[in-house]
Short mmCIF file of C-alpha atoms in Angstrom, two decimals:
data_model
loop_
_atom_site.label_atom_id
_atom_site.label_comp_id
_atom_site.label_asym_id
_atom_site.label_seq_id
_atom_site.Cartn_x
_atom_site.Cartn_y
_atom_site.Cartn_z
CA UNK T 1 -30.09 23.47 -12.44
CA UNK T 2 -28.26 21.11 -14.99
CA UNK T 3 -28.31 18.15 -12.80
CA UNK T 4 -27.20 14.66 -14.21
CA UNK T 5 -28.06 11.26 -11.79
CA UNK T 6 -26.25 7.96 -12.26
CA UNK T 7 -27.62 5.24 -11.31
CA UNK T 8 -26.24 2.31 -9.31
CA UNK T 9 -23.48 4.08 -8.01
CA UNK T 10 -21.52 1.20 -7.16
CA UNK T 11 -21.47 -2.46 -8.89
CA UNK T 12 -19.89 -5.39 -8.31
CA UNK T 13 -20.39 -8.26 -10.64
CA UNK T 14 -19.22 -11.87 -11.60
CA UNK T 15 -17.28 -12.23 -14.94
CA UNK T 16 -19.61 -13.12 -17.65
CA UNK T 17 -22.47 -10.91 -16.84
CA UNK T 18 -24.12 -7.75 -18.13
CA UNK T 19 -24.45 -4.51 -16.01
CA UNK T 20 -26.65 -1.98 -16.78
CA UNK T 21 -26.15 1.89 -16.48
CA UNK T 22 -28.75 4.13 -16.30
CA UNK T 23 -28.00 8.16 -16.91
CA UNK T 24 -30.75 10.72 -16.41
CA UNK T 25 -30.45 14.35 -17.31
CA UNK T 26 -33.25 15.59 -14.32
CA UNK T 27 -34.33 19.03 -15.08
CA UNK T 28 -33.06 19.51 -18.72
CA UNK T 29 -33.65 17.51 -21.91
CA UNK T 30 -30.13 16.78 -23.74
CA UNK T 31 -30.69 14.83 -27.11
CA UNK T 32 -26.32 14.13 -26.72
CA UNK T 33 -25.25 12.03 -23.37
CA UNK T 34 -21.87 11.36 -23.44
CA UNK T 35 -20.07 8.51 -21.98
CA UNK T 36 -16.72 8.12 -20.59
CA UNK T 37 -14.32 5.97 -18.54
CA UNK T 38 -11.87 6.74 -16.06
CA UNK T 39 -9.19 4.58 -14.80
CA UNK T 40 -7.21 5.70 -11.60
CA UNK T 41 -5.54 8.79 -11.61
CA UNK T 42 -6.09 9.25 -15.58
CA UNK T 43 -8.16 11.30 -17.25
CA UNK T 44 -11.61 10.88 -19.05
CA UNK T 45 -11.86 8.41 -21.77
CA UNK T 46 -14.69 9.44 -24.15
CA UNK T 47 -16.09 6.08 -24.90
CA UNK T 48 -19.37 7.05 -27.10
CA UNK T 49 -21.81 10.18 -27.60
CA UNK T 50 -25.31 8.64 -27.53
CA UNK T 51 -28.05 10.66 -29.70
CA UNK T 52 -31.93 10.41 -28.58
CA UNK T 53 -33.47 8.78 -31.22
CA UNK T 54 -30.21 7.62 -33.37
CA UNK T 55 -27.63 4.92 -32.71
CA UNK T 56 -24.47 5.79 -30.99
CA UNK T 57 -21.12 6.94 -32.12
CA UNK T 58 -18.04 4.81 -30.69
CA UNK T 59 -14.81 6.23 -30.30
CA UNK T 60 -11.82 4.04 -32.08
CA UNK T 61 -10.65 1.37 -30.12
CA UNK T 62 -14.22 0.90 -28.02
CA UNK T 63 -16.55 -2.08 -28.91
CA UNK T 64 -19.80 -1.38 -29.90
CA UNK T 65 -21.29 -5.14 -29.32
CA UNK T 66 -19.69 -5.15 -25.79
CA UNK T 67 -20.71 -1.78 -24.88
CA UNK T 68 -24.24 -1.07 -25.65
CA UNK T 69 -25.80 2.40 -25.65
CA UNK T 70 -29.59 3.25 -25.74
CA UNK T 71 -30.65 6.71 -25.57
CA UNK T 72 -34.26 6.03 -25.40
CA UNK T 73 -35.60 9.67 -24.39
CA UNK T 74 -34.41 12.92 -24.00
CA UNK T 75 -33.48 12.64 -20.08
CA UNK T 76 -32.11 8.81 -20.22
CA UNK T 77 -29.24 7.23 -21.77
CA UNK T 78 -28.00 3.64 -20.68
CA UNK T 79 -24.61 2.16 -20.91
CA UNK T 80 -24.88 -2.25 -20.71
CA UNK T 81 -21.66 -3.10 -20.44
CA UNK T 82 -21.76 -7.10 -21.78
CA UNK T 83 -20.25 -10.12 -20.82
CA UNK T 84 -18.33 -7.99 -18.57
CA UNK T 85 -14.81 -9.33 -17.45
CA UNK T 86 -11.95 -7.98 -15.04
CA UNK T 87 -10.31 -5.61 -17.21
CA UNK T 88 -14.01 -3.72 -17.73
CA UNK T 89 -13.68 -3.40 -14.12
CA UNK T 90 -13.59 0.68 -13.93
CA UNK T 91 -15.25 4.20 -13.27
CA UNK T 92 -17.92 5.08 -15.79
CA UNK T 93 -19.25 8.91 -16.09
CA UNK T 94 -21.82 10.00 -17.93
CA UNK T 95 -22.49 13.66 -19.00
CA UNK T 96 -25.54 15.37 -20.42
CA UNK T 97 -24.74 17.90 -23.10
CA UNK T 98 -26.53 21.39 -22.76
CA UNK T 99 -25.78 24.09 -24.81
CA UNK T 100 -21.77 24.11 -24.98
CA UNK T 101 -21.37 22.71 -21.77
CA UNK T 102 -21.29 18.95 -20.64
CA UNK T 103 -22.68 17.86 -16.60
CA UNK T 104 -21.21 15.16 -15.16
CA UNK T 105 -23.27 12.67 -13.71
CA UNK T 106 -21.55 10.84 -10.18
CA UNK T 107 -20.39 8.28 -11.54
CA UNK T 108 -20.74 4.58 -11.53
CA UNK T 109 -17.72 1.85 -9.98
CA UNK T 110 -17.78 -0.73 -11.81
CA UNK T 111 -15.68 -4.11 -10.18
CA UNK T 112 -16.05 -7.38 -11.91
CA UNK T 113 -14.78 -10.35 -9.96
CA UNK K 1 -4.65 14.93 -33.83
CA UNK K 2 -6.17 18.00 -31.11
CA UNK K 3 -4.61 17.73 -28.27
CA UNK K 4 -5.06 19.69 -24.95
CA UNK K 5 -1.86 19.68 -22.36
CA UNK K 6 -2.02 20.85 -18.67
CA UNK K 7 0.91 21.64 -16.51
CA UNK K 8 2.01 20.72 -14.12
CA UNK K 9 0.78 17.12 -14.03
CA UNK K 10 0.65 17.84 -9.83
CA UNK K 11 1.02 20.61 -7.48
CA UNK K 12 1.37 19.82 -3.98
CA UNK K 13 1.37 23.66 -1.70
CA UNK K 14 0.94 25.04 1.71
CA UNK K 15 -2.28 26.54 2.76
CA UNK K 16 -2.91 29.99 2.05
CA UNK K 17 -0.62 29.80 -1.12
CA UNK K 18 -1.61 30.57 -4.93
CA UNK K 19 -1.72 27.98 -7.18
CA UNK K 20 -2.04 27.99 -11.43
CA UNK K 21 -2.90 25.55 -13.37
CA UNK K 22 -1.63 26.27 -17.25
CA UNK K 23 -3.91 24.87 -20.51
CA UNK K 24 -2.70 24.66 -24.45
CA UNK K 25 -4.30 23.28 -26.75
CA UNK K 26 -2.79 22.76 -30.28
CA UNK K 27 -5.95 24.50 -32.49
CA UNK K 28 -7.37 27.15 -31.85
CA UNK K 29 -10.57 26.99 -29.49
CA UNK K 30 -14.34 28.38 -30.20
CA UNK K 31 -14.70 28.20 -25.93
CA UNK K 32 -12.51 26.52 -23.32
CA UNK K 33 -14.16 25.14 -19.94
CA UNK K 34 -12.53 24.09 -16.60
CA UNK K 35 -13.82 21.76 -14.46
CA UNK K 36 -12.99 20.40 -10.73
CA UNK K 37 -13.05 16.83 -9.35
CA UNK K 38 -12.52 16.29 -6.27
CA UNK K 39 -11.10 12.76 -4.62
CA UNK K 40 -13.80 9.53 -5.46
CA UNK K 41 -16.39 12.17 -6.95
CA UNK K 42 -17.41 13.44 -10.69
CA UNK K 43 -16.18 16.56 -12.97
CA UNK K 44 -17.91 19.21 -11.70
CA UNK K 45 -17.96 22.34 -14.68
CA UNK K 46 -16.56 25.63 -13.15
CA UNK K 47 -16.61 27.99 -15.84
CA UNK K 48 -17.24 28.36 -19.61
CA UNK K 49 -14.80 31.42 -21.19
CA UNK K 50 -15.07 32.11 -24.96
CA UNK K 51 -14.01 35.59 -25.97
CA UNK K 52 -10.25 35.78 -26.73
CA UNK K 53 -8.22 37.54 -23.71
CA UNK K 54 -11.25 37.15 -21.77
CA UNK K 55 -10.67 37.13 -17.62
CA UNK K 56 -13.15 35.65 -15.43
CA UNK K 57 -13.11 35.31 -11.77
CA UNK K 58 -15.20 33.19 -9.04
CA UNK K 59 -14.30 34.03 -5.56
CA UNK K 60 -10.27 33.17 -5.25
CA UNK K 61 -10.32 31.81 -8.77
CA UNK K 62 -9.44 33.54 -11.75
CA UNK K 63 -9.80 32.16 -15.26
CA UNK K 64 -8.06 33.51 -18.07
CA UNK K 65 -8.24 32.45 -21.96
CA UNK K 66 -5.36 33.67 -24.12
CA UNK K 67 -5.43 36.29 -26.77
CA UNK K 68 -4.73 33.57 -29.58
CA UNK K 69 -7.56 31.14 -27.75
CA UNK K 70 -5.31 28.46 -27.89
CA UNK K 71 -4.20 28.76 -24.31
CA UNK K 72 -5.76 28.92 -20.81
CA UNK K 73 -5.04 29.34 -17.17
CA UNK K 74 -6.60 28.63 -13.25
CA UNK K 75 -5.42 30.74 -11.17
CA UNK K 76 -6.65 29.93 -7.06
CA UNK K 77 -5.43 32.65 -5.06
CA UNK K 78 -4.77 31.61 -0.87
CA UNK K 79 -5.38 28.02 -1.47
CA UNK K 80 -7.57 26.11 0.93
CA UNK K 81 -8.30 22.75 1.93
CA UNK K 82 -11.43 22.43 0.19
CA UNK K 83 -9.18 23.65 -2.92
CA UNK K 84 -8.24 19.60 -3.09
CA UNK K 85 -8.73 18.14 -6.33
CA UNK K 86 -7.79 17.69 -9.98
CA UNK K 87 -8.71 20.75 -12.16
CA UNK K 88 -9.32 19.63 -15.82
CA UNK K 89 -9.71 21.79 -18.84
CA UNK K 90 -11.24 21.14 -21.88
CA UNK K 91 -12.05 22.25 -25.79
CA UNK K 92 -14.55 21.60 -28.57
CA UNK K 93 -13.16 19.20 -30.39
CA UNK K 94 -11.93 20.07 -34.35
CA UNK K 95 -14.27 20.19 -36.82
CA UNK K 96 -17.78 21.47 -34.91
CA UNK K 97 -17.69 18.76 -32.78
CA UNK K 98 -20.34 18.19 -29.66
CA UNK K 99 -17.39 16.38 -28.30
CA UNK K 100 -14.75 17.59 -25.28
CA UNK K 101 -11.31 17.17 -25.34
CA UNK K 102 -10.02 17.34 -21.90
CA UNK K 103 -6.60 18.02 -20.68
CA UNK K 104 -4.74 15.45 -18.75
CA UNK K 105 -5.37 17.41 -15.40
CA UNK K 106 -3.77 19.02 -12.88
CA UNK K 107 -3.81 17.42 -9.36
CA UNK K 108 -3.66 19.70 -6.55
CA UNK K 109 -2.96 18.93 -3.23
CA UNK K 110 -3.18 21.54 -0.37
CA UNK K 111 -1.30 20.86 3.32
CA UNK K 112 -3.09 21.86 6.18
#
């Protein structure tokens, strides 16, 4: 049980355009997907929590126009990533919040050219 | 703010030796959980503990939350190869929060 998809797993993209992120919680309904970058070596960024129904909270420092969230239903959660340029070139994890615990999703690698 | 600190940072060791990861957080926790990640893949959660002292074990690992619940540890007795990865922890954060905040991670490297 608790099993979080990603989907692509793998983009590569040309500076300037948008890439879309798709996270789906599969056999569990979480109303709070997280989203988070990690950059080599590092740690998990927490980049937003995105609420079914509600708009999403942005941690300090993240841009909410260049990083757009939808949580459109209780398994799915996308991350658009806008206008993207080199430095937005990264891993992005999702996770799907049930009861206490957060499940990762696989991941997505991100490289814009 | 909360923070959460894990040491050490890396831990290279020999086959068939322990290994601990430590945890501290500077508040007090409700829970602490531990994931694993191994090399090019996701966090994958491990364990949940939430009752101060408590001691849990899976197999070789044992998982221990301190009597103040502001302090953790990973214990992997006989390492093995499929050991390999970086062990995070991580806390509610302050204040009732859905949110995680995870340790820097512990990076574990086992020789053959």
């Amino acid at each position: 049980g608790a099993v979080v998809s990603q989907h692509p797993s793998r983009v590569i993209c040309k500076s300037g355009t948008s890439v879309k992120i798709e996270c789906r919680s599969l056999d569990f309904q979480a109303t709070t997907m997280f989203w988070y970058r990690q950059f080599p070596k590092q740690s998990l960024m927490l980049m937003a929590t995105s609420n079914e129904g509600s708009k999403a909270t942005y941690e300090q420092g993240v841009e909410k126009d260049k990083f757009l969230i939808n949580h459109a239903s209780l398994t799915l959660s996308t991350l658009t990533v806008t206008s993207a340029h080199p430095e937005d070139s990264s891993f992005y994890i999702c996770s799907a919040r049930l009861a206490d615990t957060q499940y990762f999703g696989p991941g997505t690698r991100l490289t814009v050219l | 703010g909360q923070q959460v600190m894990q040491i050490p940072q890396y831990q290279h060791v020999q086959e068939g030796e322990d290994f601990t990861t430590y945890c501290n957080s500077s508040t007090t926790l409700s829970n602490i959980q531990w994931y694993k990640q191994r090399p090019g893949g996701h966090p994958v959660f491990l364990i949940q503990l939430v009752k101060s002292g408590e001691v849990k074990k899976q197999k070789r690992l044992t998982f221990q939350f301190g009597e103040a619940k502001k302090n953790s540890s990973l214990h992997i007795t006989a390492t093995q190869t499929t050991d390999v990865g970086t062990y995070f922890c991580a806390g509610p954060k302050q204040g009732g929060s859905e949110k995680l905040v995870f340790g820097k991670g512990t990076k574990l490297t086992v020789n053959p």
